[in-house]
XYZ file of C-alpha atoms in Angstrom:
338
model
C -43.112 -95.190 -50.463
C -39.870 -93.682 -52.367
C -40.988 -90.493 -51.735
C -42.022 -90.938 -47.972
C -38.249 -92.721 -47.040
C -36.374 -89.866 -48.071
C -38.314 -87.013 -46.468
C -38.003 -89.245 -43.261
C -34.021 -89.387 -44.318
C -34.028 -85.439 -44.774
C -36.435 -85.768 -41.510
C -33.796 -87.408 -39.425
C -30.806 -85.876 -40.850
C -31.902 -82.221 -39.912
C -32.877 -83.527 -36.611
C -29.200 -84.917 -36.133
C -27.701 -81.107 -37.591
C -29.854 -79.302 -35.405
C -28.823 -81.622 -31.860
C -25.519 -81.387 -33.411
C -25.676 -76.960 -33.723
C -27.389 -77.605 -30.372
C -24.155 -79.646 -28.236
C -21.741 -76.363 -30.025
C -23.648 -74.111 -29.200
C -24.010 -75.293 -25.708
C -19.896 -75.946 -25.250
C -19.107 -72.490 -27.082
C -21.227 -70.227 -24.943
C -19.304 -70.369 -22.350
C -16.032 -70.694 -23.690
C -17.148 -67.076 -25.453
C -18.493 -65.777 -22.206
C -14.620 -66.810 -20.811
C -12.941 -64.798 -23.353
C -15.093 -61.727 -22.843
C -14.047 -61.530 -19.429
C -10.600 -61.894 -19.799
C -10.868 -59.107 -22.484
C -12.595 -57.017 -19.943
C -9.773 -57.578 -17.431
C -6.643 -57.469 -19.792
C -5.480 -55.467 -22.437
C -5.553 -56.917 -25.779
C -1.920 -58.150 -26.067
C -2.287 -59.600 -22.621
C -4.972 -61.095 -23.416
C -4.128 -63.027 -26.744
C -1.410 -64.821 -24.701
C -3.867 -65.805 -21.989
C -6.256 -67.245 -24.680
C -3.903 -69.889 -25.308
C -3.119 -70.726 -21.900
C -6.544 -71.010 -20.955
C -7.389 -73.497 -23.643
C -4.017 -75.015 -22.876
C -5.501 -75.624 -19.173
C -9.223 -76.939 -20.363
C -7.613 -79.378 -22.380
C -4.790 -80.190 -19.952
C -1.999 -79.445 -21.794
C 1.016 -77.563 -21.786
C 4.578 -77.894 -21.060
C 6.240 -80.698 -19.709
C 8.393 -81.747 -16.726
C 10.802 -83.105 -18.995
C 11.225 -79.969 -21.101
C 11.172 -78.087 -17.519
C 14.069 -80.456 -16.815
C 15.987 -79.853 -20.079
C 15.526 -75.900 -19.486
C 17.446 -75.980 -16.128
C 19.755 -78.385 -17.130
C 19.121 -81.607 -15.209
C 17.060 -84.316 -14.941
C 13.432 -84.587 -13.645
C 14.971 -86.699 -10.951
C 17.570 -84.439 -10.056
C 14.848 -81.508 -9.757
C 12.359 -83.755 -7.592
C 15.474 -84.882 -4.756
C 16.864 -80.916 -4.159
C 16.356 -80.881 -0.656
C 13.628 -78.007 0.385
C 15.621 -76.749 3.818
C 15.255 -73.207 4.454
C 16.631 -71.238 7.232
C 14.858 -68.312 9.308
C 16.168 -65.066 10.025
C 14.994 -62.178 11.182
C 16.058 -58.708 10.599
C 15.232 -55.051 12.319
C 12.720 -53.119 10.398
C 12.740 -49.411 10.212
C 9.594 -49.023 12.320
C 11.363 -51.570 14.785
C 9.500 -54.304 14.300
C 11.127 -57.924 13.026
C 11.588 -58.595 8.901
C 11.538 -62.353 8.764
C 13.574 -64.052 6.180
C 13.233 -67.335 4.787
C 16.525 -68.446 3.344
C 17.036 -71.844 1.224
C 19.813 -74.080 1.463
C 22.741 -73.519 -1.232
C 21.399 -76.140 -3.391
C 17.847 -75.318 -3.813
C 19.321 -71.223 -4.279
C 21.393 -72.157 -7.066
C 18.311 -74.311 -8.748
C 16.060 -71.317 -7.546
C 18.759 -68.773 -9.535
C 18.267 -71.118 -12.991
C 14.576 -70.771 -12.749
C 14.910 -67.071 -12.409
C 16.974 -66.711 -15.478
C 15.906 -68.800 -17.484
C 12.291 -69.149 -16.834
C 10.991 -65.874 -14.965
C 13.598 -63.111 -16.225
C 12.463 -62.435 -19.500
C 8.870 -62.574 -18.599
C 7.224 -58.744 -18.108
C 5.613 -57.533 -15.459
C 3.137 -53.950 -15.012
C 4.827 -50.715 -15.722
C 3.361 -49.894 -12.258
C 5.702 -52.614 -10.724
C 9.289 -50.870 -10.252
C 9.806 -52.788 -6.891
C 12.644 -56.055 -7.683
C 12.825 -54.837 -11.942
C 15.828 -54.119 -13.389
C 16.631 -50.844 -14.580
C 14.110 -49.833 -11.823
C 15.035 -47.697 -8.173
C 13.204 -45.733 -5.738
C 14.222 -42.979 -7.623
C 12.521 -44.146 -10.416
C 9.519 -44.674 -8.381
C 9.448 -41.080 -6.550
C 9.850 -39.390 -9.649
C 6.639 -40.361 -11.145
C 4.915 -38.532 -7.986
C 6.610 -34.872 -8.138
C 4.736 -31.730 -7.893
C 1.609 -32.954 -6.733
C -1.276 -32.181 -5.227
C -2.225 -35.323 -3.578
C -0.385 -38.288 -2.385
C -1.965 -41.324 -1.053
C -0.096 -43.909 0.728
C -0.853 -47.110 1.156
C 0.771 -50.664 2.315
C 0.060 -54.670 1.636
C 0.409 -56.127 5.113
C 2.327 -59.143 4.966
C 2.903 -59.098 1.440
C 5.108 -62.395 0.491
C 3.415 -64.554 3.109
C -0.017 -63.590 1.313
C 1.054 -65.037 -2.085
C 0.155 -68.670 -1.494
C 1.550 -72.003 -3.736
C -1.645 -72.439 -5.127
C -1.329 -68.753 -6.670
C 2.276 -69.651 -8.330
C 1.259 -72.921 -9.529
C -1.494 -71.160 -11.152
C 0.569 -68.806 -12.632
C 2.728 -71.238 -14.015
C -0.023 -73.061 -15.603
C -1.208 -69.972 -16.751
C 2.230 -69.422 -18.634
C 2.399 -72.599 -20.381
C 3.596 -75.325 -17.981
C 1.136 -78.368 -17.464
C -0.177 -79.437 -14.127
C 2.841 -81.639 -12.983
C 5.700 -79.354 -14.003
C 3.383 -76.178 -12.481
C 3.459 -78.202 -9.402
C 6.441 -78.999 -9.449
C 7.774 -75.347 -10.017
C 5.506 -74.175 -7.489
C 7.206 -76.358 -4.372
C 10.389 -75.493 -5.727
C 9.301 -71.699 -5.070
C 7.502 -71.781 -1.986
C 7.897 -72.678 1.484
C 5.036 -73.522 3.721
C 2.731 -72.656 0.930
C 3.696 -69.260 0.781
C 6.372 -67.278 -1.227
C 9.487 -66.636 0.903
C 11.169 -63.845 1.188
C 14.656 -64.657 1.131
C 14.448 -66.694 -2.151
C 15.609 -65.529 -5.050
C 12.456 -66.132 -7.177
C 10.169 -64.619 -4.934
C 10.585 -60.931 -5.727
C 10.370 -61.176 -9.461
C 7.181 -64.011 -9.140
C 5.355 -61.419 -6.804
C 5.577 -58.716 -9.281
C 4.147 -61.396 -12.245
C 1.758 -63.132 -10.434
C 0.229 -59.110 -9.225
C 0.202 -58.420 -12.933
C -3.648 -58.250 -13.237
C -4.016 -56.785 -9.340
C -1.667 -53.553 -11.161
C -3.665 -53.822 -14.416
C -6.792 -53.316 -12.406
C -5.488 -50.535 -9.960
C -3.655 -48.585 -12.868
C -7.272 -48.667 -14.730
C -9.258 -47.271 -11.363
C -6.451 -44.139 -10.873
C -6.305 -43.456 -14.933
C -10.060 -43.006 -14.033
C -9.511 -40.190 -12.065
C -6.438 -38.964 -14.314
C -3.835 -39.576 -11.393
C -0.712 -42.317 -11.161
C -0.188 -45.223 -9.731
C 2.895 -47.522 -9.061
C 3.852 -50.195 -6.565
C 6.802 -51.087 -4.853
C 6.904 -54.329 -3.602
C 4.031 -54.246 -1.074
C 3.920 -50.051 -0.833
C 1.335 -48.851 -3.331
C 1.308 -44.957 -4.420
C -1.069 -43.002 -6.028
C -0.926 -39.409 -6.716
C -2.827 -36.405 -8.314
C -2.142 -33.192 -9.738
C -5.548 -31.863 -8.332
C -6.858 -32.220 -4.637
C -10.614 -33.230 -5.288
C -11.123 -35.762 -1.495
C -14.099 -37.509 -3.248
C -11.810 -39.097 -5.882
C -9.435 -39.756 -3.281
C -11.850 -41.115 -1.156
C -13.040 -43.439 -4.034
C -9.677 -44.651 -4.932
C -8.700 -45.679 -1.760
C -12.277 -47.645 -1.425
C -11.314 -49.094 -4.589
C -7.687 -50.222 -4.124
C -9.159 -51.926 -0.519
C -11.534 -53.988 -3.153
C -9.146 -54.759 -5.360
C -6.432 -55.800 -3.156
C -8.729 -57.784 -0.972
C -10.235 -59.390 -4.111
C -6.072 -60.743 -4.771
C -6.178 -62.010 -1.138
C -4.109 -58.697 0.509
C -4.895 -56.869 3.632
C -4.122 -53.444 3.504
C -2.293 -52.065 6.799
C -4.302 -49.357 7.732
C -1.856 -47.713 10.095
C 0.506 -47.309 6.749
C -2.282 -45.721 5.101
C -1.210 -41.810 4.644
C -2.994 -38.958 2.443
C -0.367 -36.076 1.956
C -1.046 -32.851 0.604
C 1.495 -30.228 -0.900
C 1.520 -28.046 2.011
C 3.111 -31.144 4.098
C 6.467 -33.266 3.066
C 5.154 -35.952 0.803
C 7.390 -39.217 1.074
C 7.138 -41.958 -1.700
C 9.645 -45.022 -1.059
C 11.562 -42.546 1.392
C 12.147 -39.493 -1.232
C 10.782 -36.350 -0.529
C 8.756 -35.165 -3.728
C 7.196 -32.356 -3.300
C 9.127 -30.007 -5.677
C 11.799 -32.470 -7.251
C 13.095 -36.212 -5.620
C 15.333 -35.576 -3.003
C 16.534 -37.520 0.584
C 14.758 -35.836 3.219
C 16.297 -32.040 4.594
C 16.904 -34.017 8.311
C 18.763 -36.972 6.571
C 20.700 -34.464 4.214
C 21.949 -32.226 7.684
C 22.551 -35.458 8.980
C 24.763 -36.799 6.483
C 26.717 -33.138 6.358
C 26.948 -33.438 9.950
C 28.588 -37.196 9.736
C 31.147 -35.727 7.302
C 32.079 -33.010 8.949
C 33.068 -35.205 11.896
C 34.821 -37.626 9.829
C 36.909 -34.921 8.208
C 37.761 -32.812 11.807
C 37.408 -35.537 14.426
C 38.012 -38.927 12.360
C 35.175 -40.909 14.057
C 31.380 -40.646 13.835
C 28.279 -42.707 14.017
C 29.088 -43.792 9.852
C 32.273 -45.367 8.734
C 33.481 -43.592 5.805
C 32.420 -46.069 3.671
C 28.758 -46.002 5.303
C 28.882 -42.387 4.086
C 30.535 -43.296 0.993
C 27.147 -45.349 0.040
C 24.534 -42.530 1.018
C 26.443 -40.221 -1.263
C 26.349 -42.443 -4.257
C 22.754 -42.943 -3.070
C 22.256 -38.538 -3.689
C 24.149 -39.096 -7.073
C 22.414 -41.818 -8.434
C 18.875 -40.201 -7.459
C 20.486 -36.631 -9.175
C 21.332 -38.862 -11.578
C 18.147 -40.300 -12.585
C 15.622 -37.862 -11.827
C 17.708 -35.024 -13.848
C 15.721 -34.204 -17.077
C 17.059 -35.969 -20.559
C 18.821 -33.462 -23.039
């Protein structure tokens, strides 16, 4: 009877290890099948950060509003009554249509300034994102398309508008922040559930929240051995060999790609230039070295020469004055290191 208790013990006991194996097994696999994909999608040192935020957001945790508070300097109260007021503007664009802006109130800028410095400035975005980054120009941009065979140009229609709140208070959950103080940062951001562009936050945000749309991108053109950088919403990819089925390929797969971040593409903007024409990346000619176009450079000779014989032309000399700096500092920056 001894004998027949304990194997029923040992019975029951290897029941309860194997239901046990059975529940871990069952709440692992797809924690494992989780991390595989974000492996496939990031690169490894990416990716060891996003580990913790994504078991930081299963188990609900993460930063707090307080310590949000204490990081801008005031109270959660404070934060919560900034009034939200924005005003619109609208500027000319350069094809002629309207630019609108969405401009906060003083208040909300200056809160919107502390949460760029101290929360978003440090954080990095893609080497493909020179658009908004310091250290970064159009300059810097062009020159990574020179000499050339191919240059494919494309453009995010409505760019801003198309990052929604729900994006940034996903990336700010995704950084740390728990689901309040991600909120929270995520109305102080937006207005009508979209980024503005006006605010101060939203040009560094849209590069950081795009990080993974860049990642993917950069992955597809290294595919075909060609670059690939974006500024703002104007996306460039070039290649020192003209084969059209890659660049037929690419372009299918930056469509998919974008559309899979929630962008349209504006097809109109969509250009393929090949050396034999003028190829124009951020408004820098490129085909032999960066330079302003030939017509803008007569032009600009053309203005001076009327300033210096007739005093008057259609610049001020300080309008001049900044298109010159603009030739020195592209000189400056595209000139090859000693």
């Amino acid at each position: 009877m001894g004998n027949f208790g304990r194997k029923r013990n040992a019975d029951i006991f290897t029941w309860l290890v194997l239901c046990l194996l059975a529940i871990i097994l069952i709440f692992a696999f797809p924690i494992f099948i989780l991390i595989e994909l974000i492996n496939c999608f990031f690169p490894d040192r990416l990716a060891k950060k996003r580990y913790r935020h994504v078991f930081r957001h299963i188990c609900g945790m993460g930063l707090k509003s307080d310590e949000l508070a204490r990081r801008l300097g005031m109270t959660v109260e404070q934060i919560q009554a900034t009034p939200q007021d924005y005003t619109t503007r609208k500027i000319p664009k350069r094809s002629g249509d309207q630019r609108e802006l969405n401009i906060p109130n003083e208040q909300l800028k200056s809160l919107q300034r502390c949460i760029l410095k101290g929360l978003l400035s440090k954080l990095k975005t893609h080497p493909a994102a020179m658009g908004f980054e310091e250290g970064y120009s159009i300059a810097h941009n062009a020159m990574l398309h020179t000499q050339q065979a191919v240059v494919i140009k494309m453009d995010i229609k409505d760019f801003f508008p198309s990052i929604t709140a729900a994006t940034i208070e996903f990336y700010f959950r995704e950084i740390g922040w728990n689901k309040r103080a991600a909120f929270l940062l995520s109305e102080l951001c937006t207005h009508a559930y979209q980024l503005p562009q006006g605010a101060p936050t939203s040009p560094k945000l849209s590069n950081l929240v795009n990080y993974m749309m860049d990642y993917q991108i950069e992955q597809a053109v290294k595919h075909y051995h060609g670059t690939y950088t974006r500024y703002a919403d104007d996306i460039t990819i070039s290649f020192p060999k003209d084969y059209p089925k890659h660049v037929r390929g690419i372009m299918q797969k930056v469509r998919c790609i974008t559309k899979f971040h929630g962008y349209e593409l504006n097809h109109k903007k969509t250009h393929i230039l090949r050396q034999h024409q003028q190829q124009r990346v951020t408004g820098l000619v490129v085909n032999d070295k960066v330079n302003l176009p030939r017509e803008k450079r007569r032009w600009l000779r053309a203005v001076e020469h009327r300033l210096q014989t007739q005093g008057k032309a259609s610049l001020t000399q300080e309008q001049l004055d900044g298109y010159k700096a603009l030739q020195q500092m592209i000189a400056s920056q595209t000139q090859p290191k000693a």
